[in-house]
Amino acid sequence: MGGYARFVWPSFAVALIIFAWNLWSAGNLHAAAKVRVARAVAMALKERT
Amino acid sequence: MWTWFYRLASPPYVYGVAATLTPWLLAGAVVALGYGEGVGLFFAPADYQQGDAFRIIYVHVPAGWISMFCYSTMAIAGAIALIWRIKIGHAVAAAAAPIGASFTLLALVTGSLWGRPMWGTYWVWDPRLTSELILLFLYIGVMSLRSAFEDPARGDRAAALLGLVGGVNIPIIHYSVVWWNSLHQGATVAKFGKPTMALSMLVPLLACFLGFMLFFGAVLCMRLRGEVLNRERQAKWVREAIKT
Amino acid sequence: MSERAPAGLDVDSLHIWRGDRHVLQGVSLSVNPGELLHVWGPNGTGKTTLLRVVCGLLRPEQGTVTWLGHPIDRVRAEYQSAMTFAAHETALKSDLTALENLRYTVGLKRAVSDQKLLDYLAQTGVSGCADLPAKVLSAGQRRRVAMARVLAVNARLWLLDEPYTNLDGNGAKLMANLLENHVKNAGFVVIVAHHELDVAVNIRRLELAS
Amino acid sequence: MSVNVQGRVRSSAAMGLVIRREMALSFRRPDQLLQPLVFFLIVTTLFPLGLSPLMSLLRDMAPGVLWVAALLSSLLALDHLFKSDADDGTLEQMALSGQGLWLIVVGKTFAHWLVSGVALVLVSPLVGAALGMPAHAFGTMMLSLAMGTLTLSWLGAIGAGLTVGLRRGNMLLSLIVLPLAMPLLIFGANATDRAIGGESPAGALYFLAALCVITSTLAPFAATAALRITLE
């Protein structure tokens, strides 16, 4: 009926892509948040001096 | 006794706990998935009808469960934040939404790939696939509503309310889709659900499910740290936090 | 609680953030019957935000607003029927006539007959345009209709945001003595205005620095 | 005007006032009343052009086409349910009127349904006939549309409450409300389809009535909470 190649491997490939995207976008979100915080801290410092 | 629960409401504590939890959850996910997918792919017996194409179940079914579990996490976190004004709830809801959407997409794609050998076409208006598709629309609705507001606090509250309203509607939508499907196609079409499974097939599936859950927990913790930072830019503790 | 039950409006250390801007930094004020508080300050210092918090439209992240000693969100119905808020824009439906505008908003607070509404419109000098749709009225006339609404609601606490805008000479005089009469018989007023007020009452000032 | 013991306006009188205000405002702008109806007629004329002029084919599609067009046009009308009042500040005045915000939301939504939903139901036989629907099905179709548009007005009130402050909230409103309205379409179109086929549409109509009751009881709270979030 269904061979491996046509459908099983693509499904696992898509799963891997989704897993990788989740990890990457979580890291990316955290890094962007850190940058925004650093900028806010720098701005606050500049205002106070 | 309840101190750990109350401390969950304080952003710095949650930021720290999320950091320590992530590696453990990821490790657990790797182990569980390694076993589950490995056995599911190579060692578990093929289905007598569908042959090896049946193995897609080890990705499709856990992804479907997680997409639902993630929506309820988002809806409950949003409700807690909306009702008891605990800001962390909004951060959890905002973190959970994209993960849930990605797993819904995974469930849809693998469902359609699985449909090809079973029905000969990539898309069939099957009740479970249709409900999954509508769930994806609900996720997109919540995420776009959250980002449509300039003031993030207001976007959080609006998204929390929509998540709740969507959550109440999910069972209604699901059963009306099942009712609609049973009307037009009758019961002749092979029911898409999990055929009754031998233990040797079930154990790897449960392992995969555990793996998906642990992975969801890990990514939720990672995104949560980012979302907490975004919402606590004025707080003092944030200055030390970004140093590490 | 203070020695005698607080008889008016008390605001205690309000903090509001708009995104990254710390719009209100620990603002406190109190108004008692027979007093007029003039909230003064350059643009963008949060005068309107303060008024929106005081009237209960905006919930502060920190700080409390109390009416007769109780936080306003616990006594919402009593507080809202004892106060009236005239926003910067005159809040009239341009398709409805002046009389209809009053009937449909004042009618939610107080049972007032059309005839009495016409008297209030006469008091603010716009009885002539009672039956004209608001869209044909001039900005000054619309401001006077909004003032008639404040009178018609007969509330003790007036919260007015820049009430003098678009008013001509005798419009300003009319506003001044309406405020004077209100404050004289135990009413109280919080006015946001960026210019001097010449009302013959003791005016307390609250300056919002940027 | 009836007043309760504390001298404040009784909520039933206030509800009547809100509904009369909404009706007065709607009839003051008749063009805005007609737009959803014309949209309904235009969308239904698209289908024969796109499919085929054959009445026999159209008759099979009629329930689905009619219901989808009805959903889309009442969704269009829902966008400015709170928007015009929020823009000119009258919504704030009403929110501070001492009456509960829920009363204003319920009054405005019900009045909006009276104006837009009922009009849609009255026009629907015209569209049904145009799509080859037999006359004996009109009764069920109109009943199902009445319940459907009322339920959609409640769902739309939640969506409108959430998107009132946004500049391009119209598209987002449809994106939010349509997934929630899918069960309506399923039961409504099926009830009409059965009526055409001569079978008893009772089953689908009961489901639709149940949906209408659930939404009419829960949606006002959600819509009020939504409006409170965006009004703050």
XYZ file of C-alpha atoms in Angstrom:
735
model
C 0.000 0.000 0.000
C 2.203 2.882 1.229
C 5.928 2.736 0.875
C 8.292 4.454 3.317
C 9.755 6.985 0.999
C 6.762 8.827 -0.326
C 5.024 9.742 2.952
C 6.769 8.627 6.101
C 10.058 10.437 5.615
C 8.424 13.741 4.528
C 6.240 13.649 7.647
C 9.263 13.264 9.917
C 11.104 15.916 7.915
C 8.242 18.382 8.476
C 8.214 17.438 12.170
C 11.931 18.198 12.415
C 11.430 21.548 10.657
C 8.657 22.515 13.082
C 10.759 21.434 16.093
C 13.760 23.391 14.820
C 11.649 26.466 14.086
C 10.242 26.416 17.621
C 13.706 26.246 19.163
C 15.118 28.924 16.867
C 12.222 31.363 17.305
C 12.269 30.933 21.099
C 15.968 31.787 21.168
C 15.427 34.659 18.766
C 12.599 36.099 20.875
C 14.730 35.942 24.022
C 17.713 37.581 22.342
C 15.543 40.374 20.884
C 14.018 40.966 24.317
C 17.496 41.253 25.862
C 18.528 43.804 23.215
C 15.373 45.862 23.813
C 15.990 45.796 27.584
C 19.617 46.839 27.121
C 18.472 49.780 24.984
C 15.845 50.782 27.586
C 18.460 50.620 30.357
C 20.902 52.713 28.324
C 18.176 55.294 27.601
C 17.193 55.467 31.290
C 20.862 55.927 32.245
C 21.319 58.739 29.690
C 18.193 60.525 30.990
C 19.400 60.419 34.553
C 22.899 61.814 33.891
C 2.929 25.318 51.821
C 1.584 27.546 49.085
C 4.674 29.747 48.884
C 5.911 28.176 45.652
C 2.587 28.982 44.047
C 2.586 32.617 45.067
C 6.204 32.997 44.036
C 5.143 31.846 40.555
C 3.478 35.187 40.214
C 6.730 37.107 40.604
C 8.465 37.594 37.239
C 12.096 37.298 38.421
C 11.354 33.964 40.132
C 9.612 32.598 37.014
C 12.467 33.875 34.822
C 14.945 31.911 36.935
C 12.829 28.741 37.165
C 12.277 28.746 33.400
C 16.017 28.969 32.885
C 16.772 25.968 35.112
C 13.898 23.853 33.752
C 14.663 24.213 30.055
C 17.707 21.883 29.799
C 16.025 19.115 31.821
C 12.869 19.267 29.734
C 14.847 19.245 26.503
C 16.899 16.251 27.657
C 13.732 14.386 28.627
C 12.186 15.205 25.259
C 15.215 13.891 23.366
C 15.180 10.623 25.305
C 11.418 10.068 25.015
C 11.313 11.004 21.326
C 14.435 8.975 20.568
C 12.773 5.889 21.954
C 9.250 6.611 20.716
C 10.068 7.641 17.133
C 12.884 5.168 16.812
C 10.741 2.197 17.786
C 7.732 3.605 15.946
C 9.723 4.022 12.731
C 11.696 0.816 12.620
C 10.669 -1.786 15.149
C 6.940 -1.507 15.696
C 4.899 -3.826 13.406
C 3.494 -2.188 10.282
C -0.261 -1.844 10.048
C -1.778 -4.823 8.179
C -3.876 -2.484 6.017
C -1.806 0.609 5.450
C 1.626 -0.907 5.686
C 4.400 1.434 6.742
C 2.513 4.664 5.855
C 0.752 4.057 9.131
C 3.931 5.146 10.963
C 3.044 8.762 10.296
C 0.753 8.291 13.305
C 3.769 8.670 15.581
C 4.017 12.317 14.553
C 0.465 13.214 13.544
C -1.417 12.056 16.655
C 0.923 13.575 19.307
C 0.992 16.832 17.316
C -2.813 16.897 17.374
C -2.905 16.344 21.138
C -0.288 18.998 21.784
C -2.115 21.553 19.610
C -5.191 21.087 21.810
C -3.189 20.985 25.080
C -1.380 24.157 24.081
C -4.640 26.008 23.379
C -6.009 25.101 26.792
C -2.724 26.217 28.397
C -3.064 29.530 26.582
C -6.754 29.933 27.463
C -6.241 29.057 31.149
C -3.141 31.251 31.529
C -5.053 34.103 29.869
C -8.039 33.566 32.164
C -5.835 33.587 35.282
C -4.149 36.780 34.142
C -7.455 38.433 33.221
C -9.354 37.468 36.378
C -6.652 37.691 39.072
C -4.500 40.289 37.256
C -1.368 38.136 37.456
C 0.793 39.545 34.645
C 2.797 36.321 34.287
C -0.353 34.644 32.897
C -0.242 36.950 29.872
C 3.409 36.107 29.309
C 2.623 32.364 29.423
C -0.337 32.809 27.034
C 1.755 34.880 24.630
C 4.512 32.260 24.767
C 2.157 29.305 24.235
C 0.272 30.659 21.183
C 2.950 30.331 18.472
C 4.013 26.898 19.741
C 0.413 25.673 19.546
C -0.022 27.150 16.081
C 3.142 25.431 14.844
C 2.015 22.051 16.177
C -1.451 22.542 14.646
C 0.266 23.159 11.324
C 2.367 20.019 11.870
C -0.771 17.993 12.603
C -2.427 19.345 9.430
C 0.537 18.644 7.165
C 1.172 15.164 8.523
C -2.595 14.502 8.430
C -2.734 15.386 4.767
C 0.426 13.352 4.042
C -1.206 10.414 5.817
C -4.423 10.978 3.846
C -2.615 10.496 0.528
C -1.990 6.746 0.905
C -5.308 6.229 2.663
C -7.680 8.106 0.371
C -5.558 8.963 -2.634
C -5.885 12.728 -2.104
C -3.963 15.160 0.057
C -6.988 16.862 1.607
C -10.262 15.328 2.744
C -12.900 17.233 4.761
C -12.557 14.740 7.541
C -14.008 15.905 10.880
C -10.703 15.741 12.760
C -8.691 17.474 10.035
C -11.380 20.149 9.629
C -11.463 20.806 13.389
C -7.674 21.043 13.365
C -7.859 23.584 10.513
C -10.398 25.715 12.409
C -8.164 25.496 15.487
C -5.367 26.961 13.363
C -7.663 29.870 12.429
C -8.431 30.421 16.114
C -4.703 30.518 16.913
C -4.072 33.004 14.093
C -6.977 35.134 15.341
C -5.578 35.266 18.882
C -2.036 36.014 17.772
C -3.014 38.752 15.301
C -5.328 40.357 17.880
C -2.508 40.420 20.430
C -0.138 42.161 18.056
C -2.770 44.592 16.684
C -2.614 46.827 19.768
C 0.154 49.403 20.286
C -0.188 49.070 24.066
C 1.047 45.496 24.813
C -0.872 45.289 28.093
C -4.165 45.928 26.304
C -3.250 43.466 23.522
C -2.602 40.821 26.191
C -5.983 41.332 27.814
C -7.839 41.301 24.477
C -6.033 38.118 23.374
C -6.758 36.495 26.738
C -10.474 37.187 26.345
C -10.523 35.901 22.743
C -8.638 32.793 23.868
C -11.307 32.176 26.471
C -14.192 32.747 24.035
C -12.454 30.485 21.494
C -11.887 27.854 24.170
C -15.600 27.762 25.009
C -16.406 27.415 21.293
C -13.928 24.625 20.452
C -16.151 21.739 21.638
C -19.157 23.327 19.884
C -17.191 23.670 16.654
C -15.788 20.144 16.902
C -19.127 18.416 17.464
C -20.928 20.456 14.825
C -18.187 19.512 12.335
C -18.562 15.830 13.310
C -22.359 16.155 12.953
C -21.946 17.896 9.590
C -19.519 15.236 8.384
C -21.715 12.339 9.434
C -24.616 13.878 7.477
C -23.057 14.073 4.074
C -20.591 11.214 3.895
C -22.276 8.715 6.134
C -20.205 6.219 8.081
C -18.867 4.313 5.036
C -15.590 6.193 4.779
C -12.946 4.529 6.980
C -13.057 6.416 10.220
C -9.891 8.475 10.361
C -9.364 7.938 14.081
C -6.683 5.708 15.562
C -7.514 2.127 14.695
C -7.478 -0.115 17.808
C -3.779 -0.718 18.349
C -1.612 -3.510 19.573
C 0.410 -2.792 22.694
C 3.638 -2.851 20.717
C 2.299 0.060 18.663
C 0.754 1.901 21.621
C 3.819 2.089 23.867
C 5.987 4.009 21.356
C 3.031 6.308 20.674
C 2.745 7.166 24.363
C 6.514 7.726 24.462
C 6.180 10.094 21.501
C 3.374 11.883 23.266
C 5.558 12.296 26.370
C 8.402 13.520 24.185
C 6.166 16.102 22.491
C 4.889 17.293 25.896
C 8.403 17.685 27.288
C 9.488 19.523 24.148
C 6.469 21.815 24.454
C 7.423 22.501 28.090
C 10.999 23.316 27.131
C 10.081 25.694 24.290
C 7.400 27.286 26.478
C 10.033 28.006 29.138
C 12.396 29.459 26.558
C 9.739 31.721 25.020
C 8.437 32.627 28.464
C 11.804 34.158 29.406
C 11.658 36.371 26.312
C 8.020 37.362 26.926
C 8.724 38.150 30.609
C 11.633 40.412 29.614
C 9.440 42.183 27.072
C 6.820 42.912 29.723
C 9.137 43.861 32.576
C 11.392 46.409 30.836
C 10.916 48.940 33.644
C 11.697 46.530 36.500
C 15.088 46.779 38.274
C 15.815 43.032 38.313
C 15.851 43.021 34.525
C 19.224 44.823 34.446
C 21.040 41.939 36.172
C 19.000 39.333 34.224
C 20.247 40.465 30.834
C 23.856 40.191 31.962
C 23.732 36.388 32.215
C -9.317 56.353 58.298
C -8.874 60.144 58.798
C -10.535 61.725 61.833
C -13.701 62.790 59.983
C -15.070 60.614 57.172
C -13.555 61.986 53.922
C -16.289 64.020 52.275
C -14.869 64.119 48.767
C -12.513 62.718 46.174
C -9.060 61.505 47.162
C -6.335 60.317 44.774
C -3.253 58.678 46.269
C 0.140 58.274 44.438
C -1.028 57.366 40.928
C 1.507 55.739 38.591
C 0.730 55.244 34.893
C 3.054 53.963 32.173
C 2.250 54.340 28.466
C 4.643 51.825 26.853
C 8.018 53.083 28.142
C 6.846 56.587 29.120
C 6.166 57.092 32.846
C 3.219 59.414 32.239
C 1.984 59.902 35.840
C 4.643 59.703 38.564
C 3.010 59.381 41.996
C 0.310 62.059 41.549
C -1.873 62.677 44.632
C -4.726 65.127 45.115
C -7.890 65.593 47.133
C -10.997 67.701 46.461
C -13.716 68.452 49.014
C -17.136 70.106 48.652
C -16.896 73.816 47.809
C -13.445 73.512 46.204
C -12.152 73.959 42.652
C -8.927 72.185 41.673
C -7.145 73.495 38.580
C -4.855 70.838 37.054
C -2.275 72.817 35.146
C 0.764 71.925 33.023
C 2.223 71.916 29.523
C 0.970 69.473 26.899
C 1.782 65.789 27.264
C 2.221 65.823 31.038
C -0.717 63.457 31.524
C -3.464 65.947 32.498
C -6.102 64.130 30.449
C -4.800 60.728 31.570
C -5.186 61.846 35.197
C -8.789 62.892 34.554
C -9.577 59.581 32.822
C -8.184 57.688 35.814
C -10.131 59.825 38.288
C -13.428 59.260 36.487
C -12.814 55.490 36.394
C -12.302 55.073 32.640
C -8.644 54.086 33.054
C -7.424 51.671 35.719
C -4.069 52.777 37.266
C -1.247 50.262 37.641
C -0.412 51.750 41.053
C -2.318 54.134 43.315
C -5.954 54.466 44.317
C -8.884 56.790 43.658
C -11.423 56.956 46.493
C -14.821 58.615 46.646
C -16.192 59.314 50.132
C -13.557 56.935 51.470
C -14.356 53.981 49.218
C -12.314 52.925 46.138
C -14.326 53.971 43.088
C -14.478 50.508 41.491
C -16.305 49.237 44.602
C -18.868 52.011 44.569
C -19.015 52.402 40.785
C -22.777 53.036 40.527
C -22.919 55.639 43.322
C -19.734 57.356 42.131
C -20.866 57.542 38.515
C -24.241 58.993 39.452
C -22.567 61.608 41.696
C -20.100 62.811 39.015
C -20.043 63.942 35.393
C -17.127 63.953 32.982
C -16.896 66.433 30.092
C -14.121 65.217 27.811
C -11.950 67.367 25.575
C -14.097 66.584 22.539
C -17.759 67.496 23.020
C -19.067 63.923 22.625
C -22.231 64.690 20.661
C -23.776 62.511 17.949
C -23.678 64.676 14.825
C -26.826 63.020 13.381
C -28.943 63.707 16.495
C -30.311 67.128 17.406
C -28.996 68.930 20.494
C -32.137 68.025 22.439
C -31.928 64.379 21.413
C -28.251 64.268 22.392
C -29.170 65.436 25.880
C -32.209 63.171 26.126
C -30.277 59.995 25.269
C -27.279 60.628 27.546
C -28.768 62.499 30.507
C -31.752 60.114 30.421
C -29.463 57.239 31.441
C -28.558 59.058 34.672
C -31.573 61.109 35.644
C -35.252 61.186 34.645
C -35.450 64.640 33.034
C -38.354 65.865 30.908
C -37.688 67.465 27.521
C -39.005 70.757 28.826
C -36.397 70.856 31.590
C -33.707 69.920 29.074
C -34.769 72.938 27.024
C -34.365 75.123 30.134
C -30.803 73.850 30.607
C -30.073 74.577 26.952
C -31.491 78.084 27.507
C -29.229 78.479 30.556
C -26.180 77.949 28.363
C -27.596 80.156 25.607
C -28.216 77.520 22.904
C -31.951 76.940 23.255
C -32.299 78.268 19.699
C -30.576 75.231 18.205
C -32.352 72.572 20.292
C -33.816 71.009 17.161
C -30.777 71.401 14.906
C -28.617 68.331 14.263
C -25.303 68.668 16.107
C -23.355 68.539 12.849
C -24.597 71.995 11.788
C -23.676 73.643 15.120
C -20.482 75.638 15.526
C -17.745 74.372 17.850
C -18.727 76.993 20.433
C -22.389 75.959 20.290
C -21.432 72.310 20.666
C -19.341 73.203 23.727
C -22.360 75.010 25.210
C -24.592 71.955 24.567
C -21.989 69.827 26.381
C -22.117 72.314 29.278
C -25.934 72.064 29.292
C -25.499 68.320 29.654
C -23.210 68.826 32.685
C -25.894 71.039 34.262
C -28.756 68.671 33.367
C -27.060 65.707 35.070
C -27.027 67.760 38.305
C -23.943 65.947 39.623
C -21.952 67.120 42.665
C -18.527 66.404 41.146
C -17.633 67.985 37.801
C -14.592 66.615 35.933
C -13.947 68.988 33.005
C -11.179 68.580 30.409
C -10.318 71.950 28.777
C -13.940 73.228 29.046
C -12.998 76.678 27.702
C -11.933 75.464 24.234
C -13.849 77.118 21.344
C -15.716 79.421 23.761
C -15.907 83.122 22.814
C -15.793 86.068 25.233
C -19.227 85.813 26.848
C -19.023 82.027 26.562
C -16.055 82.116 28.934
C -17.928 84.505 31.248
C -20.914 82.128 31.243
C -18.631 79.204 32.099
C -16.973 81.169 34.917
C -20.218 81.935 36.720
C -21.621 78.452 36.160
C -18.535 77.158 37.957
C -18.919 79.827 40.627
C -22.554 78.886 41.394
C -21.715 75.190 41.422
C -18.776 75.573 43.806
C -20.721 77.999 46.012
C -23.470 75.463 46.760
C -21.178 72.638 47.902
C -20.332 71.274 44.484
C -16.716 70.405 43.580
C -14.804 70.678 40.336
C -11.594 69.318 38.867
C -10.651 71.291 35.759
C -7.849 70.545 33.352
C -6.873 73.782 31.608
C -3.606 75.081 30.257
C -4.498 78.750 30.907
C -5.473 80.973 33.843
C -8.987 80.644 35.337
C -10.780 83.813 36.514
C -13.451 82.213 38.697
C -14.290 84.131 41.905
C -13.628 81.111 44.103
C -10.524 79.930 45.975
C -8.730 77.905 43.319
C -6.226 75.265 44.361
C -3.696 74.420 41.696
C -1.975 71.124 40.928
C 0.931 71.472 38.511
C 1.999 68.403 36.524
C 5.666 68.684 35.595
C 6.942 66.701 32.598
C -39.491 57.646 32.851
C -39.429 55.177 35.683
C -37.049 55.773 38.565
C -36.041 53.346 41.300
C -35.786 54.026 45.020
C -32.368 55.711 44.974
C -33.750 58.093 42.347
C -31.602 56.513 39.660
C -33.074 55.510 36.329
C -34.362 51.941 36.360
C -32.318 49.690 34.102
C -35.333 48.624 32.030
C -36.035 52.273 31.199
C -32.365 52.800 30.419
C -32.347 49.737 28.144
C -35.369 51.094 26.290
C -33.602 54.428 25.916
C -30.428 52.829 24.510
C -32.462 50.801 21.994
C -34.508 53.848 20.917
C -31.293 55.871 20.545
C -29.738 53.178 18.357
C -32.851 52.899 16.192
C -33.090 56.693 15.847
C -29.446 56.854 14.822
C -29.858 54.043 12.298
C -32.934 55.521 10.654
C -31.256 58.920 10.549
C -28.756 57.319 8.116
C -30.895 55.067 5.816
C -28.046 54.587 3.361
C -26.068 52.753 6.028
C -29.100 50.545 6.605
C -29.336 49.547 2.968
C -25.670 48.767 2.402
C -25.649 45.323 4.067
C -28.816 44.356 2.155
C -27.389 45.432 -1.194
C -24.188 43.547 -0.364
C -26.320 40.491 0.409
C -28.036 40.729 -2.999
C -24.804 41.364 -4.891
C -22.956 38.426 -3.324
C -25.833 36.086 -4.138
C -25.865 37.256 -7.777
C -22.172 36.395 -8.048
C -22.843 32.679 -7.580
C -25.089 32.044 -10.610
C -22.567 34.011 -12.733
C -19.738 31.950 -11.350
C -21.534 28.602 -11.450
C -24.317 28.320 -14.039
C -27.731 29.753 -14.831
C -29.296 26.292 -14.550
C -31.931 26.473 -11.802
C -31.533 22.775 -11.006
C -27.843 23.202 -10.118
C -28.496 26.465 -8.245
C -31.180 24.875 -6.147
C -28.672 22.431 -4.655
C -26.290 25.265 -3.845
C -29.025 27.682 -2.683
C -28.910 27.079 1.120
C -25.123 27.296 1.331
C -24.889 30.341 -0.940
C -27.677 32.172 0.876
C -26.251 31.480 4.302
C -22.671 32.393 3.412
C -23.886 35.668 1.860
C -26.035 36.378 4.937
C -23.092 35.727 7.285
C -20.745 37.992 5.345
C -23.182 40.886 5.006
C -24.227 40.903 8.672
C -20.529 40.705 9.595
C -19.917 43.816 7.494
C -22.699 45.670 9.301
C -21.234 44.724 12.703
C -17.984 46.569 12.236
C -19.284 49.993 13.208
C -21.453 48.706 16.077
C -19.278 50.504 18.673
C -16.863 52.337 16.388
C -18.907 55.478 15.671
C -19.800 55.957 19.354
C -16.214 55.285 20.456
C -14.812 57.769 17.936
C -17.010 60.712 18.985
C -16.710 60.024 22.732
C -20.395 59.216 23.353
C -19.525 55.632 24.287
C -17.472 56.979 27.219
C -20.374 59.164 28.322
C -22.707 56.159 28.294
C -20.116 53.990 30.081
C -20.029 56.579 32.872
C -23.799 56.842 33.090
C -24.076 54.736 36.247
C -25.905 52.043 34.276
C -23.814 48.903 33.824
C -21.719 48.791 30.644
C -23.445 45.461 29.918
C -26.745 47.262 29.547
C -25.344 49.510 26.840
C -23.722 46.546 25.041
C -26.924 44.458 25.146
C -29.118 47.374 24.096
C -26.899 48.378 21.189
C -26.401 44.809 19.949
C -30.099 43.940 20.112
C -31.089 47.173 18.381
C -28.425 46.501 15.745
C -29.894 43.039 15.133
C -33.410 44.480 14.850
C -32.161 46.833 12.204
C -29.769 44.636 10.211
C -30.645 40.996 10.960
C -34.388 41.298 10.627
C -34.015 43.275 7.401
C -31.852 40.458 6.052
C -34.484 37.891 6.978
C -37.220 39.903 5.228
C -35.152 40.159 2.034
C -34.095 36.512 2.057
C -37.171 35.082 0.243
C -36.235 37.304 -2.694
C -32.783 35.767 -2.771
C -34.157 32.282 -2.166
C -36.461 32.567 -5.159
C -33.631 33.917 -7.274
C -31.623 30.820 -6.430
C -34.449 28.485 -7.344
C -35.516 27.722 -3.815
C -39.072 26.336 -3.635
C -41.553 28.545 -1.754
C -42.381 25.882 0.854
C -38.832 26.169 2.220
C -39.028 29.927 2.857
C -40.529 29.554 6.342
C -37.732 27.370 7.685
C -35.109 29.414 5.908
C -36.338 32.665 7.443
C -36.642 31.136 10.908
C -33.124 29.702 10.730
C -31.751 33.000 9.383
C -33.434 34.946 12.196
C -31.801 32.757 14.852
C -28.524 32.697 12.931
C -28.243 36.470 12.518
C -29.092 37.035 16.205
C -26.363 34.606 17.275
C -23.944 36.218 14.856
C -24.789 39.671 16.223
C -23.788 38.492 19.697
C -20.541 36.939 18.430
C -19.921 40.072 16.345
C -20.459 42.234 19.442
C -17.547 40.417 21.103
C -15.388 40.891 17.983
C -16.439 44.546 17.636
C -15.694 45.145 21.307
C -12.206 43.692 20.885
C -11.363 45.594 17.687
C -13.121 48.948 18.283
C -9.923 50.825 19.022
C -7.944 49.490 16.087
C -7.520 51.396 12.841
C -7.940 48.458 10.461
C -10.108 46.445 12.808
C -12.646 45.410 10.136
C -10.610 42.570 8.624
C -9.522 41.368 12.054
C -13.156 41.371 13.210
C -14.075 38.914 10.431
C -10.982 36.816 11.116
C -11.979 36.510 14.765
C -15.747 35.983 14.373
C -15.982 33.683 11.323
C -14.395 30.600 12.961
C -16.853 31.012 15.829
C -19.747 31.329 13.351
C -19.020 28.067 11.500
C -21.421 25.938 13.583
C -24.163 28.466 12.698
C -23.500 27.970 9.001
C -23.536 24.188 9.367
C -26.876 23.976 11.173
C -28.539 26.859 9.336
C -27.653 25.739 5.828
C -28.595 22.173 6.686
C -31.976 23.152 8.087
C -32.747 25.065 4.882
C -31.432 22.224 2.746
C -33.696 19.735 4.475
C -36.692 22.048 4.146
C -36.059 22.200 0.379
C -35.810 18.440 0.215
C -39.132 18.159 1.996
C -37.679 16.424 5.063
C -38.309 17.859 8.540
C -35.635 20.429 9.440
C -36.421 20.054 13.170
C -33.085 18.509 14.146
C -30.909 21.252 12.711
C -33.283 23.973 13.896
C -33.092 22.688 17.465
C -29.297 22.740 17.321
C -29.410 26.279 15.928
C -31.837 27.345 18.671
C -29.513 25.828 21.292
C -26.554 27.784 19.811
C -28.657 30.941 19.828
C -29.573 30.501 23.494
C -26.011 29.722 24.604
C -24.583 32.703 22.742
C -27.328 35.098 23.816
C -26.647 34.289 27.472
C -22.825 34.174 27.472
C -21.846 36.680 24.787
C -23.085 39.834 26.590
C -20.598 39.235 29.417
C -17.766 38.589 26.993
C -18.676 41.617 24.869
C -18.823 43.860 27.933
C -15.438 42.586 29.114
C -14.060 43.134 25.601
C -15.342 46.709 25.507
C -13.999 47.400 28.990
C -10.560 46.197 27.859
C -10.460 48.500 24.839
C -12.221 51.453 26.541
C -9.662 51.626 29.361
